Short mmCIF file of C-alpha atoms in Angstrom, two decimals:
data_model
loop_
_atom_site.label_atom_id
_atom_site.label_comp_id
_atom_site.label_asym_id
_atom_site.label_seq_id
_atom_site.Cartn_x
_atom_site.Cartn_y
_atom_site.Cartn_z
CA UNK J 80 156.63 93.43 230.59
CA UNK J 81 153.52 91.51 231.45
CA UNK J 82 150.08 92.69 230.04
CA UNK J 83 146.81 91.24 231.36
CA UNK J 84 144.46 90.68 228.51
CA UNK J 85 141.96 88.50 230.15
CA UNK J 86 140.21 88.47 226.32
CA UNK J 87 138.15 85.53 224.88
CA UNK J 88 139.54 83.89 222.27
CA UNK J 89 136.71 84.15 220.04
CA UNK J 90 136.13 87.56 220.99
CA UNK J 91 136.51 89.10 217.25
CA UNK J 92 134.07 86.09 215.80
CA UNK J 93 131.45 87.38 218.67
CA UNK J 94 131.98 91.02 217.72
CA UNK J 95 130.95 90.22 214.09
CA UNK J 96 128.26 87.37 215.25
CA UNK J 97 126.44 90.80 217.60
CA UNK J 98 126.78 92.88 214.15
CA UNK J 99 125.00 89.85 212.05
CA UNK J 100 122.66 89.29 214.79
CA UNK J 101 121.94 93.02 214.63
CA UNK J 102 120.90 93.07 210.97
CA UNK J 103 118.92 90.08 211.56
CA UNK J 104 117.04 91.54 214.12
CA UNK J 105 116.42 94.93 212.13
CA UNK J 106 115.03 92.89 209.26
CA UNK J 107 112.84 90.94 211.18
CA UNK J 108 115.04 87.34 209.60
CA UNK J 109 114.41 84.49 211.37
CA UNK J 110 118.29 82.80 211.28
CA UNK J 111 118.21 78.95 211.60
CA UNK J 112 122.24 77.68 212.09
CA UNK J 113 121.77 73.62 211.17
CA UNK J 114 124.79 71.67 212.36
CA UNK J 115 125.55 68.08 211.88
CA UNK J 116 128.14 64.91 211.32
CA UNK J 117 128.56 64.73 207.38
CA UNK J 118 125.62 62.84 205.61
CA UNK J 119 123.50 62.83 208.33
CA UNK J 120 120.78 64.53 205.65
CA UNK J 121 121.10 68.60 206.12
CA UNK J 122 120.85 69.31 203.00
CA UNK J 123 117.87 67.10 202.03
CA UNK J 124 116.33 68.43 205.26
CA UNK J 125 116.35 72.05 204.54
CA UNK J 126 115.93 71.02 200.20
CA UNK J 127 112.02 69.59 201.79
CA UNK J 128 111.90 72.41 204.22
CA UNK J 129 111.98 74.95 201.42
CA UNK J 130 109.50 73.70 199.33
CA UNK J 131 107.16 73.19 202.49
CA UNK J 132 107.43 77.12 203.89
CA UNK J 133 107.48 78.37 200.34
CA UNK J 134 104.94 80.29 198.92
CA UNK J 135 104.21 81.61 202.46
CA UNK J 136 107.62 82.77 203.48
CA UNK J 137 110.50 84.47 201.63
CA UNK J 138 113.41 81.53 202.08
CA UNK J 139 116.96 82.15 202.15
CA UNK J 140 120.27 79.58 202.78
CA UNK J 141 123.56 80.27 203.23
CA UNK J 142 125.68 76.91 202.31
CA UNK J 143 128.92 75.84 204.32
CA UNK J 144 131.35 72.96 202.34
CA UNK J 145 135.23 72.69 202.15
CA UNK J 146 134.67 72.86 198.45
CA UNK J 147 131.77 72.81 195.91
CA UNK J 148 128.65 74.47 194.86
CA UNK J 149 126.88 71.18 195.10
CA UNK J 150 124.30 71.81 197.76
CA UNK J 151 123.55 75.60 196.82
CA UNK J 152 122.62 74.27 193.63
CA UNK J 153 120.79 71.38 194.80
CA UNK J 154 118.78 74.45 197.08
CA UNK J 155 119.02 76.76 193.94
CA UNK J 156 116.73 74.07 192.07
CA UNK J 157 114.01 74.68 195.03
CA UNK J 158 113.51 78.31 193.33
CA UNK J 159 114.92 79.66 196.75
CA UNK J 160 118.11 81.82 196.93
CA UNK J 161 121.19 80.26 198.09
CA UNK J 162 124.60 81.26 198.61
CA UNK J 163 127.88 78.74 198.78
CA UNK J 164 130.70 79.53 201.21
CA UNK J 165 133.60 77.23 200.39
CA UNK J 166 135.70 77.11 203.30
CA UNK J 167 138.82 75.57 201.72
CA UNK J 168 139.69 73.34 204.71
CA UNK J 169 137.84 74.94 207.68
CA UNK J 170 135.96 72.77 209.53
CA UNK J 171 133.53 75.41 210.80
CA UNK J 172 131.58 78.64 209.56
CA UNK J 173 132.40 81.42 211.70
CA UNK J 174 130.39 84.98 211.74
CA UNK J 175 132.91 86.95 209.81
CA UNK J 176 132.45 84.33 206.77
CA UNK J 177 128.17 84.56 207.40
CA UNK J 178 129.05 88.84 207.30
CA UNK J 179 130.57 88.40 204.30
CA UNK J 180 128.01 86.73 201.97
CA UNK J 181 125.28 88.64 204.01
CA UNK J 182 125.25 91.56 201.07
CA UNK J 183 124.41 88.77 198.64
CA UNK J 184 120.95 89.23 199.95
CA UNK J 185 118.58 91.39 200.58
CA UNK J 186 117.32 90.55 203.94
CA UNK J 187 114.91 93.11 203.79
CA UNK J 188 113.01 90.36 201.33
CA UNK J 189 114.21 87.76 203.62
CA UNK J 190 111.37 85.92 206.30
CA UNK J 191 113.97 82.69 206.84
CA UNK J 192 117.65 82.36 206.38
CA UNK J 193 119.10 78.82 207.01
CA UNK J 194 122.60 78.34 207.34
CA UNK J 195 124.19 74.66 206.79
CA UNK J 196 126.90 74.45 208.73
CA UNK J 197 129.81 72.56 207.55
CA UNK J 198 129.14 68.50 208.30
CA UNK J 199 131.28 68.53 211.69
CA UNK J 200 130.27 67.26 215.32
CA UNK J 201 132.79 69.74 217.35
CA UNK J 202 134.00 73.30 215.67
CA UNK J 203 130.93 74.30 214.63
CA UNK J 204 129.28 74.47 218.01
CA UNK J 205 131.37 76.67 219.85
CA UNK J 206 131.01 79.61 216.65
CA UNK J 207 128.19 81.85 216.99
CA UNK J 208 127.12 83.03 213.93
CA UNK J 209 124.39 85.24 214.71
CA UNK J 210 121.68 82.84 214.54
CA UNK J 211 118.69 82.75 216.73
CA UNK J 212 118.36 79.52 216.98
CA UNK J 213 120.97 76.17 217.00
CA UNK J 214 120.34 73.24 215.92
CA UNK J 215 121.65 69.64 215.26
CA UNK J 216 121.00 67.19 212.92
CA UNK J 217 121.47 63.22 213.71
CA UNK J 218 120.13 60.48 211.52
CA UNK J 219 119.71 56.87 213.02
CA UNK J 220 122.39 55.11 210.92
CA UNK J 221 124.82 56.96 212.53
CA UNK J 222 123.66 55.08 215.65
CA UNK J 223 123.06 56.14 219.37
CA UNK J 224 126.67 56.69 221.17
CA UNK J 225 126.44 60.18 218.73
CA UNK J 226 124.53 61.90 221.55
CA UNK J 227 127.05 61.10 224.68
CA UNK J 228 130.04 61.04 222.20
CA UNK J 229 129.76 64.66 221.07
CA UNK J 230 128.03 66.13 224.37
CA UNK J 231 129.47 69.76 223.59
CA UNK J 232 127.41 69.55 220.31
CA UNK J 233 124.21 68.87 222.02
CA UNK J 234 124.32 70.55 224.85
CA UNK J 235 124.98 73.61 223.01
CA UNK J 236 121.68 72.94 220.46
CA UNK J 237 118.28 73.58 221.71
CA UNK J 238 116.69 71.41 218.78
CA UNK J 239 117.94 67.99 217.72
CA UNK J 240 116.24 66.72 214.17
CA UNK J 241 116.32 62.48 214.13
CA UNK J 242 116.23 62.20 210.84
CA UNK J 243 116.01 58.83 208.27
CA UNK J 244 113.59 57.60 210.92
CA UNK J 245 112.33 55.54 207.75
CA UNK J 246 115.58 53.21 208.11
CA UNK J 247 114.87 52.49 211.62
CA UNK J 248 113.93 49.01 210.81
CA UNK J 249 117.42 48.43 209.45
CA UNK J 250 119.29 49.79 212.10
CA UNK J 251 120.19 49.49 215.54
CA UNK J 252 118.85 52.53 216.96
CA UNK J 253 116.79 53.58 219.95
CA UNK J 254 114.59 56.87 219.83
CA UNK J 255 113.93 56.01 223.58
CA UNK J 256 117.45 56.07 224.12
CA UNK J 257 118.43 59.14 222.26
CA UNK J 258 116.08 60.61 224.07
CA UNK J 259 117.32 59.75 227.75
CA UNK J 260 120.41 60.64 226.64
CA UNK J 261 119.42 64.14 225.08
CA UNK J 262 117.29 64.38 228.39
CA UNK J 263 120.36 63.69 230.47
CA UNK J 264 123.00 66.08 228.66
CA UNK J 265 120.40 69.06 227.47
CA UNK J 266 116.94 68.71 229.42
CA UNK J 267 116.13 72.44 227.95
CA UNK J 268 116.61 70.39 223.80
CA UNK J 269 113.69 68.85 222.17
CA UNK J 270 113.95 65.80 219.75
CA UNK J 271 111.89 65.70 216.58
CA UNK J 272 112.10 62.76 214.71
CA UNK J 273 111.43 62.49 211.07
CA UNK J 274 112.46 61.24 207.34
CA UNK J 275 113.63 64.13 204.91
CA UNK J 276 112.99 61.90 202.27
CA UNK J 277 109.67 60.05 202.67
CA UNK J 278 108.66 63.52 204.74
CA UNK J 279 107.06 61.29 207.42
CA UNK J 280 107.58 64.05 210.54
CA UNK J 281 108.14 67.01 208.53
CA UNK J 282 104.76 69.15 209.63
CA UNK J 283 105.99 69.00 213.36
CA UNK J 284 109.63 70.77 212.18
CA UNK J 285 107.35 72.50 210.19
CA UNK J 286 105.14 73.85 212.71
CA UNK J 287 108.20 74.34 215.22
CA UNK J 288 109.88 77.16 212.11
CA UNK J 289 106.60 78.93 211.91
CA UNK J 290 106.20 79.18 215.81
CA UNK J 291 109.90 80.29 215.63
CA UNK J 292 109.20 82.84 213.11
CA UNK J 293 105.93 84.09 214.93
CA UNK J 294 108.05 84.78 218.20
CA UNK J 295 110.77 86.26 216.57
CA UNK J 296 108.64 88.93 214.77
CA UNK J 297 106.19 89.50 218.19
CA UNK J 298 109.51 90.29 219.40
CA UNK J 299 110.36 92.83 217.44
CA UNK J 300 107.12 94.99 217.01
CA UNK I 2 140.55 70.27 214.46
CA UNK I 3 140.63 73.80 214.27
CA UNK I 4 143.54 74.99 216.87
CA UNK I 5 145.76 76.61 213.87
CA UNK I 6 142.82 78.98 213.41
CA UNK I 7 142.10 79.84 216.90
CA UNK I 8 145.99 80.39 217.52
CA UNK I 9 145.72 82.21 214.82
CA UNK I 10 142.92 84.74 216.35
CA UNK I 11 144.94 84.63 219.47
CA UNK I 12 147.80 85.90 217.65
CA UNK I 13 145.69 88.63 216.16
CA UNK I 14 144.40 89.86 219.74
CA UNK I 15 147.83 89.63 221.00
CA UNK I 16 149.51 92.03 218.36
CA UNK I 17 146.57 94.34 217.84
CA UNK I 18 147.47 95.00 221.87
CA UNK I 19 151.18 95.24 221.14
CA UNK I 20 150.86 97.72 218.38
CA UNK I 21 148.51 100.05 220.79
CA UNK I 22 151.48 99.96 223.33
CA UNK I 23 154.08 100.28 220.78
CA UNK I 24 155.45 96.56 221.54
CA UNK I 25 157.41 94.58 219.01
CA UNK I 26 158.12 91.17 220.39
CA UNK I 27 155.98 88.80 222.35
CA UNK I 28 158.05 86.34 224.16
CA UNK I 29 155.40 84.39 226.43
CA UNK I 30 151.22 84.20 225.88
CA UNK I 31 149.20 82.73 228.46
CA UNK I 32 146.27 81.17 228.08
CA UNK I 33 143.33 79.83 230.34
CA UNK I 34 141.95 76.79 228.19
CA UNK I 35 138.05 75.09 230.07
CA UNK I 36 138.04 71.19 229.72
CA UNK I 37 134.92 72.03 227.57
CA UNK I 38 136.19 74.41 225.04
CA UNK I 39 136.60 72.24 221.98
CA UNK I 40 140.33 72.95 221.89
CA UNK I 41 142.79 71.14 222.91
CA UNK I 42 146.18 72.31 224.61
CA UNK I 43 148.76 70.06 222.66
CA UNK I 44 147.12 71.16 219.44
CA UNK I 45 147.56 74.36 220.40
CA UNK I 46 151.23 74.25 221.35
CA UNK I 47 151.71 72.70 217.96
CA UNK I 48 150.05 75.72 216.31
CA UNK I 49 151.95 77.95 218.08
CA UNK I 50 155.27 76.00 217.35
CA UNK I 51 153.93 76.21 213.71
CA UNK I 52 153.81 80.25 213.94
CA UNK I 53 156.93 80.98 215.37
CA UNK I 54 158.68 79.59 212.86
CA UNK I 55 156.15 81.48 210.19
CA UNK I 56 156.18 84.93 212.07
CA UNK I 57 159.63 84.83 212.98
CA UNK I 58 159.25 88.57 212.85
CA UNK I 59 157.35 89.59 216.39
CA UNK I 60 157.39 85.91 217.82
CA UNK I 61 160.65 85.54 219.67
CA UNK I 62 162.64 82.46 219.03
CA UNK I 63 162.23 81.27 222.56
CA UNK I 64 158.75 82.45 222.69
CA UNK I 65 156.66 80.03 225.28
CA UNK I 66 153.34 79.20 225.67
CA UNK I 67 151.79 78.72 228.86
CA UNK I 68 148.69 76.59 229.15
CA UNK I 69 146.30 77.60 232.42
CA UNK I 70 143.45 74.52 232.46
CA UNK I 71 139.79 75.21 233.93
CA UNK I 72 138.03 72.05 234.63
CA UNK I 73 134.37 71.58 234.13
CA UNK I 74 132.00 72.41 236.47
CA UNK I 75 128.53 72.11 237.06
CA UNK I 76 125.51 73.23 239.52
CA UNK I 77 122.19 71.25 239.98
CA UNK I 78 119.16 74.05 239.57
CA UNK I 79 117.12 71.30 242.23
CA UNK I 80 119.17 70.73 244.82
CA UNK I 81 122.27 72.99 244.72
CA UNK I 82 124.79 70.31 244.42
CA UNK I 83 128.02 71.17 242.53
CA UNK I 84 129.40 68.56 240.44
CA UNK I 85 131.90 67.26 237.86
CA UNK I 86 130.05 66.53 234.99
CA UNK I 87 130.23 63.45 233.52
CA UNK I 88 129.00 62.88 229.32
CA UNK I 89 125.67 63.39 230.93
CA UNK I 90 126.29 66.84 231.51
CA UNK I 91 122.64 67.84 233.10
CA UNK I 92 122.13 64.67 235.27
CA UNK I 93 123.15 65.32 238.65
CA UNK I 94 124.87 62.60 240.35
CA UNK I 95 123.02 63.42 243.90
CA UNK I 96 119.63 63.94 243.25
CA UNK I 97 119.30 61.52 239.35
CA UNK I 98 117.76 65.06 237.84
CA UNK I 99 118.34 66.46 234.81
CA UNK I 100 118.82 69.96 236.03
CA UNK I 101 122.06 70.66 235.93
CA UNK I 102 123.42 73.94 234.50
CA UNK I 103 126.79 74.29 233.37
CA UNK I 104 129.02 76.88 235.46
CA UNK I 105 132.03 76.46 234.49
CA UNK I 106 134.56 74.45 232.14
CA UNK I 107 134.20 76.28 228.94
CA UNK I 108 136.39 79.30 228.69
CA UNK I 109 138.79 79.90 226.62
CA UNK I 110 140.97 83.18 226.92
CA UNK I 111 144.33 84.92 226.73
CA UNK I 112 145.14 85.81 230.14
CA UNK I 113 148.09 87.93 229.33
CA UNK I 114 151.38 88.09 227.48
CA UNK I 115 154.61 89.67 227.55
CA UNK I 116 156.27 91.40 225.23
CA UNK I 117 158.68 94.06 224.67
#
């Protein structure tokens, strides 16, 4: 016999993203889901965020890699707590893995979680995690046809993070460009452009978190 | 790449349902899959193939999978027009704005099975 369904796919990943987003919003955590090709800087991004909100904000990151506790350590050094999900082949993070770690912290003591995605330009953007807000990295070496090539990416992001603007004299890239195209695919994402590692930028990202975290706890009173 | 883990949640949904009705063979899922979904239908046929011959069990033998497409489809919030979009998703081709909203080209569901 024939039985009508008519069920999402990703229907048990949206329960479980509901339930994170639920403890989230009970704890007041501002959740920050960071998606982006491989290398494009993610980790350096969020290693320079850390040490700019710290001090004034309890930090937390959750890590996604195939394999490794290379970039929780690298955040570990920061003084900030970080957890490492290896995904052993996935090429995504998906809510019930971001459920699962979730009891490694207290989020009570948590103001900011991050999550690094998993360096990918098409799973991770159709997985809600939970977050409250999406964004994508893209650094400038990686050149423009990023944008149009991966337009499920950013059009699903609200934020997209230039970064390694500090090689722009090496490379064949066009901010203007970028962001027509952004402008053309996503009208609702901003672009912030900036350089992790020479921190030329950062206070704008910065400032952007902070509002984030303002909003998110106005909300909530 | 990820089609062997979203068959695999569809194959979760599917016999959840089937053990709440008491059903112990699924010969035929069918699926509605949006041009914008991230997944792609061969990939998924191949996943499938791939768990039929791992779950010979509850997958019958001669088990099919039926692939329903939903193209993309988009609405401009300035002057109404409905489009395809192109990679420019937002930019309407009738009035050049970037208003766009997408309506429709990214489901992905099981529309129904049968099994017995």
């Amino acid at each position: 016999m024939e039985i009508k369904l008519n069920t999402d796919v990703l229907s048990d990943n949206n329960a479980a993203a509901m339930h994170n987003r639920k403890q989230f919003s009970n704890t007041k955590t501002l959740v920050i889901n960071v998606m982006s090709s491989p290398g494009a800087g993610k980790t350096t991004l969020l290693e320079k965020t850390v040490k700019a909100l710290q001090g004034k904000y309890r930090i937390g990151v959750i890590e996604g890699d195939l394999a490794t506790q290379k970039d929780a350590d690298r955040i570990r050094a920061t003084g900030a707590k970080a957890v490492q999900i290896n995904t052993h082949g996935g090429c995504h993070l998906d809510a019930r893995m971001i459920a699962k770690v979730l009891p490694s912290f207290d989020l009570n003591q948590i103001d900011i979680l991050f999550i690094e995605n998993v360096g990918n330009l098409v799973c991770p953007s159709g997985y809600d995690l939970g977050q409250s807000h999406k964004i994508a990295v893209l650094s400038v070496p990686e050149g423009n046809d990023k944008i149009p090539k991966y337009p499920t990416m950013f059009n699903r992001t609200e934020m997209v993070i230039l970064n390694k603007i500090d090689l722009l004299p090496m490379v064949d890239f066009s901010v203007e460009e970028a962001v027509e195209d952004l402008n053309g695919l996503n009208p609702n994402s901003r672009l912030i452009s900036l350089s992790a590692k020479t921190e030329e930028g950062m206070s704008e990202w910065i400032q952007w978190i902070e509002e984030a975290y303002q909003k998110c706890a106005v909300q909530r009173l | 790449m990820h089609e062997i883990a979203l068959m695999g949640d569809i194959l979760n949904i599917v016999v959840r349902d089937m053990e709440e009705k008491s059903l112990h063979q699924v010969k035929k899922i069918t699926l509605l899959v949006g041009d914008l979904s991230n997944a792609m239908p061969d990939a998924l046929r191949m996943a499938f193939d791939i768990y039929k011959v791992d779950q010979k069990d509850w997958i019958h033998p001669d088990a099919t999978l039926q692939i329903e497409h939903e193209s993309a489809k988009a609405q401009c919030i300035f002057c109404n027009t409905f489009y395809v979009p192109d990679v420019k998703i937002a930019l309407c081709p009738e009035c050049n704005m970037p208003g766009g909203k997408l309506i429709q080209g990214e489901t992905f569901q099981i529309i129904s099975y049968e099994g017995d």
